[in-house]
Amino acid sequence: MKYSVIDISSNSVSLIVVDRETDNGEIVFKDRTALSLPHYMDGKRLSQRGLDRLTDCLNDGKETCRRLGADACYLISTAALRNIEGFDEVRAAVAEKTGLTVNLLDGETEAYCDYLANAGYAAYERAVLVDLGGKSIEICDLTRDGPDALTYLDFGPIQLNGKFVKNIHPDEKEAKEIKKYVKKTLKKTSLPDKGRFATAVLVGATNRAVYDVYLEYCDETEPAGEKLIEYDKLKKLCRHLVRSSDRSMLVLKNAPEKIYTLTTAAVILRAILKHFGVANIVVSDFGVKEGYLALAAGGEAEGELSPLDEIVAPAPAVYAEEKKKGKKSEAASD
């Protein structure tokens, strides 16, 4: 039997399809569509245009899962919808237009899913997991078990951009303010600082985007095996993103959907890594979706599983034309 998980995040709608009949639950397909929901907000509410874009992406994802033989789907969302007003209305509209039920994960569950998906990294020397999301950050101490190993921070690059950054990228003064804010916040948690951890495991689409920009900046090709980041090179990349006149081109070439948040994300990441004083940095391919499937496999998932046996209705002709135009301008607008 095949299951799928579709994840609504702040900057994308992503999905995985998993064959549960294989020994390890083999992932047979992954996909991600850029969609920056913060650009479709009216205050703290999702606009009608944003809702239309979201349900269209979800219908596309649902149809993809069906074509690949998935029988059912968990639709999940974290901070992207967790912090909006009118979530119940959005949930009802999604159900009506797509047949899918949104399962809203709180910060602790999100962190636990990250932990489950990356538990294998506990074999690394004194490992800590960092999931840098658009609107939240999850940190898991992989040297410990239980809920006390999980820390949730209710901010991300999107909030700190709004709080500190006037233009697209933070300048040197703004970057210092961001680092100071992150350092102060980490000091308030029960997380240790230098000396406790030796390895950082980076999780999520934002960290992956930083890694893609890192490879381009360092003129390196992606390895077939383990994905590693050298802290000193990351430090130089952060300086380049804050100071250089060609930083926008570097981001647009490698992570266009993160043009407004990538530099801030890199500054936050560097501040976290400096706080822990880690020597080894590994980039993981597994995150919340894989962890949620692990919850489901263990009977712990409390969310509703939506069947995929309904035929997805095509988008109205007028909206289909708008979608074509949106795809052409997505890299610039998102």
PDB file of C-alpha atoms in Angstrom, residues 38-309:
ATOM      1  CA  PRO A  38       3.191  35.329   3.371  1.00  0.00           C
ATOM      2  CA  HIS A  39       2.847  37.256   0.095  1.00  0.00           C
ATOM      3  CA  TYR A  40      -0.880  36.462   0.066  1.00  0.00           C
ATOM      4  CA  MET A  41      -1.782  37.700   3.526  1.00  0.00           C
ATOM      5  CA  ASP A  42      -4.326  40.436   4.299  1.00  0.00           C
ATOM      6  CA  GLY A  43      -3.077  41.311   7.732  1.00  0.00           C
ATOM      7  CA  LYS A  44      -3.078  37.974   9.543  1.00  0.00           C
ATOM      8  CA  ARG A  45      -5.628  36.338   7.252  1.00  0.00           C
ATOM      9  CA  LEU A  46      -4.955  34.425   4.035  1.00  0.00           C
ATOM     10  CA  SER A  47      -6.420  36.307   1.063  1.00  0.00           C
ATOM     11  CA  GLN A  48      -8.852  34.720  -1.369  1.00  0.00           C
ATOM     12  CA  ARG A  49      -6.147  34.807  -4.020  1.00  0.00           C
ATOM     13  CA  GLY A  50      -3.787  33.006  -1.662  1.00  0.00           C
ATOM     14  CA  LEU A  51      -6.435  30.415  -0.854  1.00  0.00           C
ATOM     15  CA  ASP A  52      -7.014  29.832  -4.566  1.00  0.00           C
ATOM     16  CA  ARG A  53      -3.300  29.397  -5.197  1.00  0.00           C
ATOM     17  CA  LEU A  54      -3.039  27.010  -2.266  1.00  0.00           C
ATOM     18  CA  THR A  55      -5.979  24.797  -3.249  1.00  0.00           C
ATOM     19  CA  ASP A  56      -4.785  24.674  -6.851  1.00  0.00           C
ATOM     20  CA  CYS A  57      -1.340  23.466  -5.699  1.00  0.00           C
ATOM     21  CA  LEU A  58      -2.978  20.913  -3.422  1.00  0.00           C
ATOM     22  CA  ASN A  59      -5.156  19.562  -6.217  1.00  0.00           C
ATOM     23  CA  ASP A  60      -2.065  19.249  -8.429  1.00  0.00           C
ATOM     24  CA  GLY A  61      -0.261  17.411  -5.634  1.00  0.00           C
ATOM     25  CA  LYS A  62      -3.245  15.166  -4.961  1.00  0.00           C
ATOM     26  CA  GLU A  63      -3.446  14.190  -8.624  1.00  0.00           C
ATOM     27  CA  THR A  64       0.302  13.457  -8.682  1.00  0.00           C
ATOM     28  CA  CYS A  65      -0.066  11.166  -5.666  1.00  0.00           C
ATOM     29  CA  ARG A  66      -2.991   9.361  -7.293  1.00  0.00           C
ATOM     30  CA  ARG A  67      -1.091   8.804 -10.543  1.00  0.00           C
ATOM     31  CA  LEU A  68       1.737   7.247  -8.556  1.00  0.00           C
ATOM     32  CA  GLY A  69      -0.650   4.786  -6.942  1.00  0.00           C
ATOM     33  CA  ALA A  70      -1.039   6.352  -3.495  1.00  0.00           C
ATOM     34  CA  ASP A  71      -4.225   5.212  -1.772  1.00  0.00           C
ATOM     35  CA  ALA A  72      -4.479   7.945   0.840  1.00  0.00           C
ATOM     36  CA  CYS A  73      -2.826  11.163   1.943  1.00  0.00           C
ATOM     37  CA  TYR A  74      -1.995  13.029   5.128  1.00  0.00           C
ATOM     38  CA  LEU A  75      -2.156  16.774   4.500  1.00  0.00           C
ATOM     39  CA  ILE A  76      -0.140  18.574   7.175  1.00  0.00           C
ATOM     40  CA  SER A  77       0.862  22.129   7.927  1.00  0.00           C
ATOM     41  CA  THR A  78       3.002  23.743  10.593  1.00  0.00           C
ATOM     42  CA  ALA A  79       3.750  27.422  11.236  1.00  0.00           C
ATOM     43  CA  ALA A  80       2.545  28.465   7.764  1.00  0.00           C
ATOM     44  CA  LEU A  81      -1.084  28.078   8.872  1.00  0.00           C
ATOM     45  CA  ARG A  82      -0.580  27.734  12.606  1.00  0.00           C
ATOM     46  CA  ASN A  83      -0.229  31.481  13.139  1.00  0.00           C
ATOM     47  CA  ILE A  84      -2.941  32.820  10.829  1.00  0.00           C
ATOM     48  CA  GLU A  85      -6.370  34.105  11.738  1.00  0.00           C
ATOM     49  CA  GLY A  86      -9.348  32.297  10.266  1.00  0.00           C
ATOM     50  CA  PHE A  87      -7.698  28.877  10.093  1.00  0.00           C
ATOM     51  CA  ASP A  88     -11.029  27.075  10.461  1.00  0.00           C
ATOM     52  CA  GLU A  89     -12.348  28.852   7.368  1.00  0.00           C
ATOM     53  CA  VAL A  90      -9.203  27.969   5.413  1.00  0.00           C
ATOM     54  CA  ARG A  91      -9.449  24.350   6.556  1.00  0.00           C
ATOM     55  CA  ALA A  92     -13.088  24.164   5.478  1.00  0.00           C
ATOM     56  CA  ALA A  93     -12.331  25.709   2.068  1.00  0.00           C
ATOM     57  CA  VAL A  94      -9.442  23.303   1.474  1.00  0.00           C
ATOM     58  CA  ALA A  95     -11.669  20.346   2.326  1.00  0.00           C
ATOM     59  CA  GLU A  96     -14.417  21.591   0.003  1.00  0.00           C
ATOM     60  CA  LYS A  97     -12.133  22.311  -2.967  1.00  0.00           C
ATOM     61  CA  THR A  98      -9.686  19.403  -2.645  1.00  0.00           C
ATOM     62  CA  GLY A  99     -11.283  16.726  -0.474  1.00  0.00           C
ATOM     63  CA  LEU A 100      -8.239  16.873   1.816  1.00  0.00           C
ATOM     64  CA  THR A 101      -8.287  17.562   5.557  1.00  0.00           C
ATOM     65  CA  VAL A 102      -5.562  19.842   6.920  1.00  0.00           C
ATOM     66  CA  ASN A 103      -3.852  18.343   9.975  1.00  0.00           C
ATOM     67  CA  LEU A 104      -2.292  21.221  11.902  1.00  0.00           C
ATOM     68  CA  LEU A 105       0.887  20.272  13.767  1.00  0.00           C
ATOM     69  CA  ASP A 106       1.931  22.223  16.843  1.00  0.00           C
ATOM     70  CA  GLY A 107       5.571  23.144  17.399  1.00  0.00           C
ATOM     71  CA  GLU A 108       6.284  20.213  19.691  1.00  0.00           C
ATOM     72  CA  THR A 109       4.860  17.668  17.226  1.00  0.00           C
ATOM     73  CA  GLU A 110       6.806  19.271  14.384  1.00  0.00           C
ATOM     74  CA  ALA A 111      10.026  18.944  16.378  1.00  0.00           C
ATOM     75  CA  TYR A 112       9.187  15.336  17.265  1.00  0.00           C
ATOM     76  CA  CYS A 113       8.627  14.511  13.579  1.00  0.00           C
ATOM     77  CA  ASP A 114      12.051  15.948  12.767  1.00  0.00           C
ATOM     78  CA  TYR A 115      13.504  13.804  15.527  1.00  0.00           C
ATOM     79  CA  LEU A 116      11.869  10.606  14.261  1.00  0.00           C
ATOM     80  CA  ALA A 117      12.944  11.229  10.660  1.00  0.00           C
ATOM     81  CA  ASN A 118      16.561  11.810  11.664  1.00  0.00           C
ATOM     82  CA  ALA A 119      17.011   9.509  14.659  1.00  0.00           C
ATOM     83  CA  GLY A 120      19.727   7.651  12.758  1.00  0.00           C
ATOM     84  CA  TYR A 121      21.981  10.683  13.116  1.00  0.00           C
ATOM     85  CA  ALA A 122      22.114  10.002  16.861  1.00  0.00           C
ATOM     86  CA  ALA A 123      25.008   7.683  16.002  1.00  0.00           C
ATOM     87  CA  TYR A 124      27.064  10.734  15.058  1.00  0.00           C
ATOM     88  CA  GLU A 125      29.248  12.326  17.693  1.00  0.00           C
ATOM     89  CA  ARG A 126      27.137  14.472  20.056  1.00  0.00           C
ATOM     90  CA  ALA A 127      24.587  15.477  17.409  1.00  0.00           C
ATOM     91  CA  VAL A 128      22.015  18.278  17.473  1.00  0.00           C
ATOM     92  CA  LEU A 129      19.314  18.672  14.833  1.00  0.00           C
ATOM     93  CA  VAL A 130      18.317  22.122  13.533  1.00  0.00           C
ATOM     94  CA  ASP A 131      15.217  22.638  11.375  1.00  0.00           C
ATOM     95  CA  LEU A 132      15.177  26.255  10.216  1.00  0.00           C
ATOM     96  CA  GLY A 133      11.657  26.863   8.930  1.00  0.00           C
ATOM     97  CA  GLY A 134      10.185  30.030   7.500  1.00  0.00           C
ATOM     98  CA  LYS A 135       8.260  30.895  10.668  1.00  0.00           C
ATOM     99  CA  SER A 136       9.684  28.561  13.308  1.00  0.00           C
ATOM    100  CA  ILE A 137      12.839  26.753  14.360  1.00  0.00           C
ATOM    101  CA  GLU A 138      12.985  23.254  15.827  1.00  0.00           C
ATOM    102  CA  ILE A 139      16.084  22.055  17.669  1.00  0.00           C
ATOM    103  CA  CYS A 140      16.473  18.447  18.818  1.00  0.00           C
ATOM    104  CA  ASP A 141      19.222  17.172  21.099  1.00  0.00           C
ATOM    105  CA  LEU A 142      19.925  13.765  19.550  1.00  0.00           C
ATOM    106  CA  THR A 143      22.020  12.735  22.544  1.00  0.00           C
ATOM    107  CA  ARG A 144      18.845  12.524  24.661  1.00  0.00           C
ATOM    108  CA  ASP A 145      15.450  10.815  24.485  1.00  0.00           C
ATOM    109  CA  GLY A 146      11.979  12.073  25.254  1.00  0.00           C
ATOM    110  CA  PRO A 147      10.215  15.444  24.994  1.00  0.00           C
ATOM    111  CA  ASP A 148      12.909  17.245  26.973  1.00  0.00           C
ATOM    112  CA  ALA A 149      15.240  16.757  24.005  1.00  0.00           C
ATOM    113  CA  LEU A 150      13.021  18.980  21.808  1.00  0.00           C
ATOM    114  CA  THR A 151      13.070  22.771  21.713  1.00  0.00           C
ATOM    115  CA  TYR A 152      10.699  24.899  19.654  1.00  0.00           C
ATOM    116  CA  LEU A 153      11.333  28.574  18.807  1.00  0.00           C
ATOM    117  CA  ASP A 154       8.307  30.473  17.486  1.00  0.00           C
ATOM    118  CA  PHE A 155      10.163  32.646  14.982  1.00  0.00           C
ATOM    119  CA  GLY A 156      12.040  32.183  11.718  1.00  0.00           C
ATOM    120  CA  PRO A 157      13.569  34.193   8.863  1.00  0.00           C
ATOM    121  CA  ILE A 158      10.182  35.636   7.855  1.00  0.00           C
ATOM    122  CA  GLN A 159       9.532  37.219  11.269  1.00  0.00           C
ATOM    123  CA  LEU A 160      13.096  38.454  11.718  1.00  0.00           C
ATOM    124  CA  ASN A 161      13.065  39.923   8.229  1.00  0.00           C
ATOM    125  CA  GLY A 162       9.997  41.944   9.181  1.00  0.00           C
ATOM    126  CA  LYS A 163      11.498  42.899  12.525  1.00  0.00           C
ATOM    127  CA  PHE A 164      14.997  43.954  11.461  1.00  0.00           C
ATOM    128  CA  VAL A 165      15.408  44.189   7.665  1.00  0.00           C
ATOM    129  CA  LYS A 166      14.364  47.211   5.595  1.00  0.00           C
ATOM    130  CA  ASN A 167      15.299  45.891   2.134  1.00  0.00           C
ATOM    131  CA  ILE A 168      15.666  42.436   0.581  1.00  0.00           C
ATOM    132  CA  HIS A 169      18.900  41.548   2.384  1.00  0.00           C
ATOM    133  CA  PRO A 170      20.039  42.649   5.841  1.00  0.00           C
ATOM    134  CA  ASP A 171      22.973  45.038   5.910  1.00  0.00           C
ATOM    135  CA  GLU A 172      25.820  44.595   8.389  1.00  0.00           C
ATOM    136  CA  LYS A 173      24.058  46.487  11.171  1.00  0.00           C
ATOM    137  CA  GLU A 174      20.830  44.551  10.669  1.00  0.00           C
ATOM    138  CA  ALA A 175      22.709  41.251  10.532  1.00  0.00           C
ATOM    139  CA  LYS A 176      24.286  42.062  13.910  1.00  0.00           C
ATOM    140  CA  GLU A 177      20.848  42.761  15.361  1.00  0.00           C
ATOM    141  CA  ILE A 178      19.562  39.422  14.043  1.00  0.00           C
ATOM    142  CA  LYS A 179      22.510  37.538  15.528  1.00  0.00           C
ATOM    143  CA  LYS A 180      22.041  39.331  18.847  1.00  0.00           C
ATOM    144  CA  TYR A 181      18.338  38.423  18.901  1.00  0.00           C
ATOM    145  CA  VAL A 182      19.044  34.740  18.167  1.00  0.00           C
ATOM    146  CA  LYS A 183      21.792  34.586  20.779  1.00  0.00           C
ATOM    147  CA  LYS A 184      19.573  36.212  23.414  1.00  0.00           C
ATOM    148  CA  THR A 185      16.707  33.824  22.627  1.00  0.00           C
ATOM    149  CA  LEU A 186      18.924  30.737  22.802  1.00  0.00           C
ATOM    150  CA  LYS A 187      20.248  31.877  26.171  1.00  0.00           C
ATOM    151  CA  LYS A 188      16.680  31.823  27.516  1.00  0.00           C
ATOM    152  CA  THR A 189      16.195  28.166  26.579  1.00  0.00           C
ATOM    153  CA  SER A 190      17.550  25.112  28.368  1.00  0.00           C
ATOM    154  CA  LEU A 191      19.835  24.392  25.409  1.00  0.00           C
ATOM    155  CA  PRO A 192      23.558  24.184  26.169  1.00  0.00           C
ATOM    156  CA  ASP A 193      26.088  26.364  24.423  1.00  0.00           C
ATOM    157  CA  LYS A 194      29.629  25.480  23.334  1.00  0.00           C
ATOM    158  CA  GLY A 195      31.001  22.087  24.286  1.00  0.00           C
ATOM    159  CA  ARG A 196      27.878  19.922  24.380  1.00  0.00           C
ATOM    160  CA  PHE A 197      27.521  19.217  20.631  1.00  0.00           C
ATOM    161  CA  ALA A 198      30.051  18.212  17.985  1.00  0.00           C
ATOM    162  CA  THR A 199      27.742  17.650  14.993  1.00  0.00           C
ATOM    163  CA  ALA A 200      24.856  19.731  13.625  1.00  0.00           C
ATOM    164  CA  VAL A 201      22.278  18.018  11.416  1.00  0.00           C
ATOM    165  CA  LEU A 202      20.475  20.561   9.206  1.00  0.00           C
ATOM    166  CA  VAL A 203      16.889  19.736   8.242  1.00  0.00           C
ATOM    167  CA  GLY A 204      14.227  21.347   6.060  1.00  0.00           C
ATOM    168  CA  ALA A 205      13.799  23.294   2.834  1.00  0.00           C
ATOM    169  CA  THR A 206      15.374  26.505   4.133  1.00  0.00           C
ATOM    170  CA  ASN A 207      18.558  24.773   5.254  1.00  0.00           C
ATOM    171  CA  ARG A 208      18.607  22.917   1.941  1.00  0.00           C
ATOM    172  CA  ALA A 209      18.359  26.254   0.101  1.00  0.00           C
ATOM    173  CA  VAL A 210      21.285  27.602   2.132  1.00  0.00           C
ATOM    174  CA  TYR A 211      23.212  24.468   1.167  1.00  0.00           C
ATOM    175  CA  ASP A 212      22.455  24.954  -2.550  1.00  0.00           C
ATOM    176  CA  VAL A 213      23.707  28.550  -2.381  1.00  0.00           C
ATOM    177  CA  TYR A 214      26.728  27.349  -0.386  1.00  0.00           C
ATOM    178  CA  LEU A 215      27.678  24.870  -3.143  1.00  0.00           C
ATOM    179  CA  GLU A 216      27.469  27.571  -5.792  1.00  0.00           C
ATOM    180  CA  TYR A 217      29.456  30.081  -3.743  1.00  0.00           C
ATOM    181  CA  CYS A 218      32.179  27.523  -2.971  1.00  0.00           C
ATOM    182  CA  ASP A 219      32.138  26.249  -6.590  1.00  0.00           C
ATOM    183  CA  GLU A 220      31.455  22.702  -5.443  1.00  0.00           C
ATOM    184  CA  THR A 221      29.256  19.971  -6.916  1.00  0.00           C
ATOM    185  CA  GLU A 222      26.771  18.094  -4.775  1.00  0.00           C
ATOM    186  CA  PRO A 223      28.322  14.835  -3.573  1.00  0.00           C
ATOM    187  CA  ALA A 224      26.665  11.486  -4.180  1.00  0.00           C
ATOM    188  CA  GLY A 225      26.894  10.616  -0.497  1.00  0.00           C
ATOM    189  CA  GLU A 226      26.907  12.676   2.657  1.00  0.00           C
ATOM    190  CA  LYS A 227      26.243  16.408   2.304  1.00  0.00           C
ATOM    191  CA  LEU A 228      28.646  18.447   4.416  1.00  0.00           C
ATOM    192  CA  ILE A 229      29.182  22.144   5.158  1.00  0.00           C
ATOM    193  CA  GLU A 230      32.425  23.636   6.443  1.00  0.00           C
ATOM    194  CA  TYR A 231      31.696  26.265   9.071  1.00  0.00           C
ATOM    195  CA  ASP A 232      34.468  28.629   7.932  1.00  0.00           C
ATOM    196  CA  LYS A 233      33.117  28.560   4.374  1.00  0.00           C
ATOM    197  CA  LEU A 234      29.586  29.161   5.648  1.00  0.00           C
ATOM    198  CA  LYS A 235      30.912  32.128   7.613  1.00  0.00           C
ATOM    199  CA  LYS A 236      32.414  33.573   4.416  1.00  0.00           C
ATOM    200  CA  LEU A 237      29.152  32.962   2.553  1.00  0.00           C
ATOM    201  CA  CYS A 238      27.231  34.896   5.211  1.00  0.00           C
ATOM    202  CA  ARG A 239      29.601  37.834   4.844  1.00  0.00           C
ATOM    203  CA  HIS A 240      29.163  37.701   1.059  1.00  0.00           C
ATOM    204  CA  LEU A 241      25.359  37.636   1.347  1.00  0.00           C
ATOM    205  CA  VAL A 242      25.392  40.626   3.704  1.00  0.00           C
ATOM    206  CA  ARG A 243      27.998  42.728   1.884  1.00  0.00           C
ATOM    207  CA  SER A 244      28.300  41.796  -1.795  1.00  0.00           C
ATOM    208  CA  SER A 245      26.536  43.617  -4.633  1.00  0.00           C
ATOM    209  CA  ASP A 246      25.890  40.340  -6.536  1.00  0.00           C
ATOM    210  CA  ARG A 247      24.232  38.490  -3.651  1.00  0.00           C
ATOM    211  CA  SER A 248      20.758  38.676  -5.189  1.00  0.00           C
ATOM    212  CA  MET A 249      21.963  36.978  -8.353  1.00  0.00           C
ATOM    213  CA  LEU A 250      23.572  34.204  -6.303  1.00  0.00           C
ATOM    214  CA  VAL A 251      20.295  33.550  -4.485  1.00  0.00           C
ATOM    215  CA  LEU A 252      18.092  33.882  -7.573  1.00  0.00           C
ATOM    216  CA  LYS A 253      20.222  31.374  -9.434  1.00  0.00           C
ATOM    217  CA  ASN A 254      20.083  28.717  -6.734  1.00  0.00           C
ATOM    218  CA  ALA A 255      17.069  29.378  -4.467  1.00  0.00           C
ATOM    219  CA  PRO A 256      14.782  31.928  -6.174  1.00  0.00           C
ATOM    220  CA  GLU A 257      11.813  31.183  -3.920  1.00  0.00           C
ATOM    221  CA  LYS A 258      13.943  32.266  -0.930  1.00  0.00           C
ATOM    222  CA  ILE A 259      15.129  35.593  -2.361  1.00  0.00           C
ATOM    223  CA  TYR A 260      13.545  37.582   0.487  1.00  0.00           C
ATOM    224  CA  THR A 261      14.651  35.338   3.355  1.00  0.00           C
ATOM    225  CA  LEU A 262      17.798  33.407   2.366  1.00  0.00           C
ATOM    226  CA  THR A 263      20.342  35.892   3.714  1.00  0.00           C
ATOM    227  CA  THR A 264      18.474  36.268   6.987  1.00  0.00           C
ATOM    228  CA  ALA A 265      18.220  32.461   7.207  1.00  0.00           C
ATOM    229  CA  ALA A 266      21.969  32.100   6.690  1.00  0.00           C
ATOM    230  CA  VAL A 267      22.658  34.677   9.406  1.00  0.00           C
ATOM    231  CA  ILE A 268      20.322  32.873  11.827  1.00  0.00           C
ATOM    232  CA  LEU A 269      21.890  29.513  11.024  1.00  0.00           C
ATOM    233  CA  ARG A 270      25.397  30.795  11.576  1.00  0.00           C
ATOM    234  CA  ALA A 271      24.348  32.308  14.919  1.00  0.00           C
ATOM    235  CA  ILE A 272      22.879  28.975  16.058  1.00  0.00           C
ATOM    236  CA  LEU A 273      25.937  27.005  14.968  1.00  0.00           C
ATOM    237  CA  LYS A 274      28.259  29.505  16.657  1.00  0.00           C
ATOM    238  CA  HIS A 275      26.214  29.226  19.857  1.00  0.00           C
ATOM    239  CA  PHE A 276      26.714  25.458  19.890  1.00  0.00           C
ATOM    240  CA  GLY A 277      30.311  25.618  18.643  1.00  0.00           C
ATOM    241  CA  VAL A 278      29.892  22.569  16.381  1.00  0.00           C
ATOM    242  CA  ALA A 279      32.768  21.313  14.248  1.00  0.00           C
ATOM    243  CA  ASN A 280      30.823  19.084  11.822  1.00  0.00           C
ATOM    244  CA  ILE A 281      27.754  20.142   9.807  1.00  0.00           C
ATOM    245  CA  VAL A 282      25.627  17.595   7.910  1.00  0.00           C
ATOM    246  CA  VAL A 283      22.628  18.337   5.658  1.00  0.00           C
ATOM    247  CA  SER A 284      19.787  15.821   5.922  1.00  0.00           C
ATOM    248  CA  ASP A 285      17.260  14.899   3.220  1.00  0.00           C
ATOM    249  CA  PHE A 286      14.623  13.924   5.801  1.00  0.00           C
ATOM    250  CA  GLY A 287      12.218  16.141   7.682  1.00  0.00           C
ATOM    251  CA  VAL A 288       8.698  16.629   8.978  1.00  0.00           C
ATOM    252  CA  LYS A 289       6.920  14.652   6.228  1.00  0.00           C
ATOM    253  CA  GLU A 290       9.064  11.553   6.748  1.00  0.00           C
ATOM    254  CA  GLY A 291       8.690  11.883  10.509  1.00  0.00           C
ATOM    255  CA  TYR A 292       4.925  12.170  10.257  1.00  0.00           C
ATOM    256  CA  LEU A 293       4.812   8.976   8.223  1.00  0.00           C
ATOM    257  CA  ALA A 294       6.829   7.311  10.971  1.00  0.00           C
ATOM    258  CA  LEU A 295       4.194   8.490  13.452  1.00  0.00           C
ATOM    259  CA  ALA A 296       1.482   7.040  11.230  1.00  0.00           C
ATOM    260  CA  ALA A 297       3.305   3.733  10.885  1.00  0.00           C
ATOM    261  CA  GLY A 298       3.573   3.496  14.655  1.00  0.00           C
ATOM    262  CA  GLY A 299      -0.089   4.359  15.156  1.00  0.00           C
ATOM    263  CA  GLU A 300       0.793   7.674  16.835  1.00  0.00           C
ATOM    264  CA  ALA A 301      -0.450  10.078  14.161  1.00  0.00           C
ATOM    265  CA  GLU A 302      -3.618  11.777  15.374  1.00  0.00           C
ATOM    266  CA  GLY A 303      -4.386  13.414  12.029  1.00  0.00           C
ATOM    267  CA  GLU A 304      -7.036  12.442   9.535  1.00  0.00           C
ATOM    268  CA  LEU A 305      -6.018  10.328   6.526  1.00  0.00           C
ATOM    269  CA  SER A 306      -7.736  11.565   3.363  1.00  0.00           C
ATOM    270  CA  PRO A 307      -8.632   9.059   0.609  1.00  0.00           C
ATOM    271  CA  LEU A 308      -7.365   9.767  -2.895  1.00  0.00           C
ATOM    272  CA  ASP A 309      -9.968   7.858  -4.878  1.00  0.00           C
TER     273      ASP A 309
END
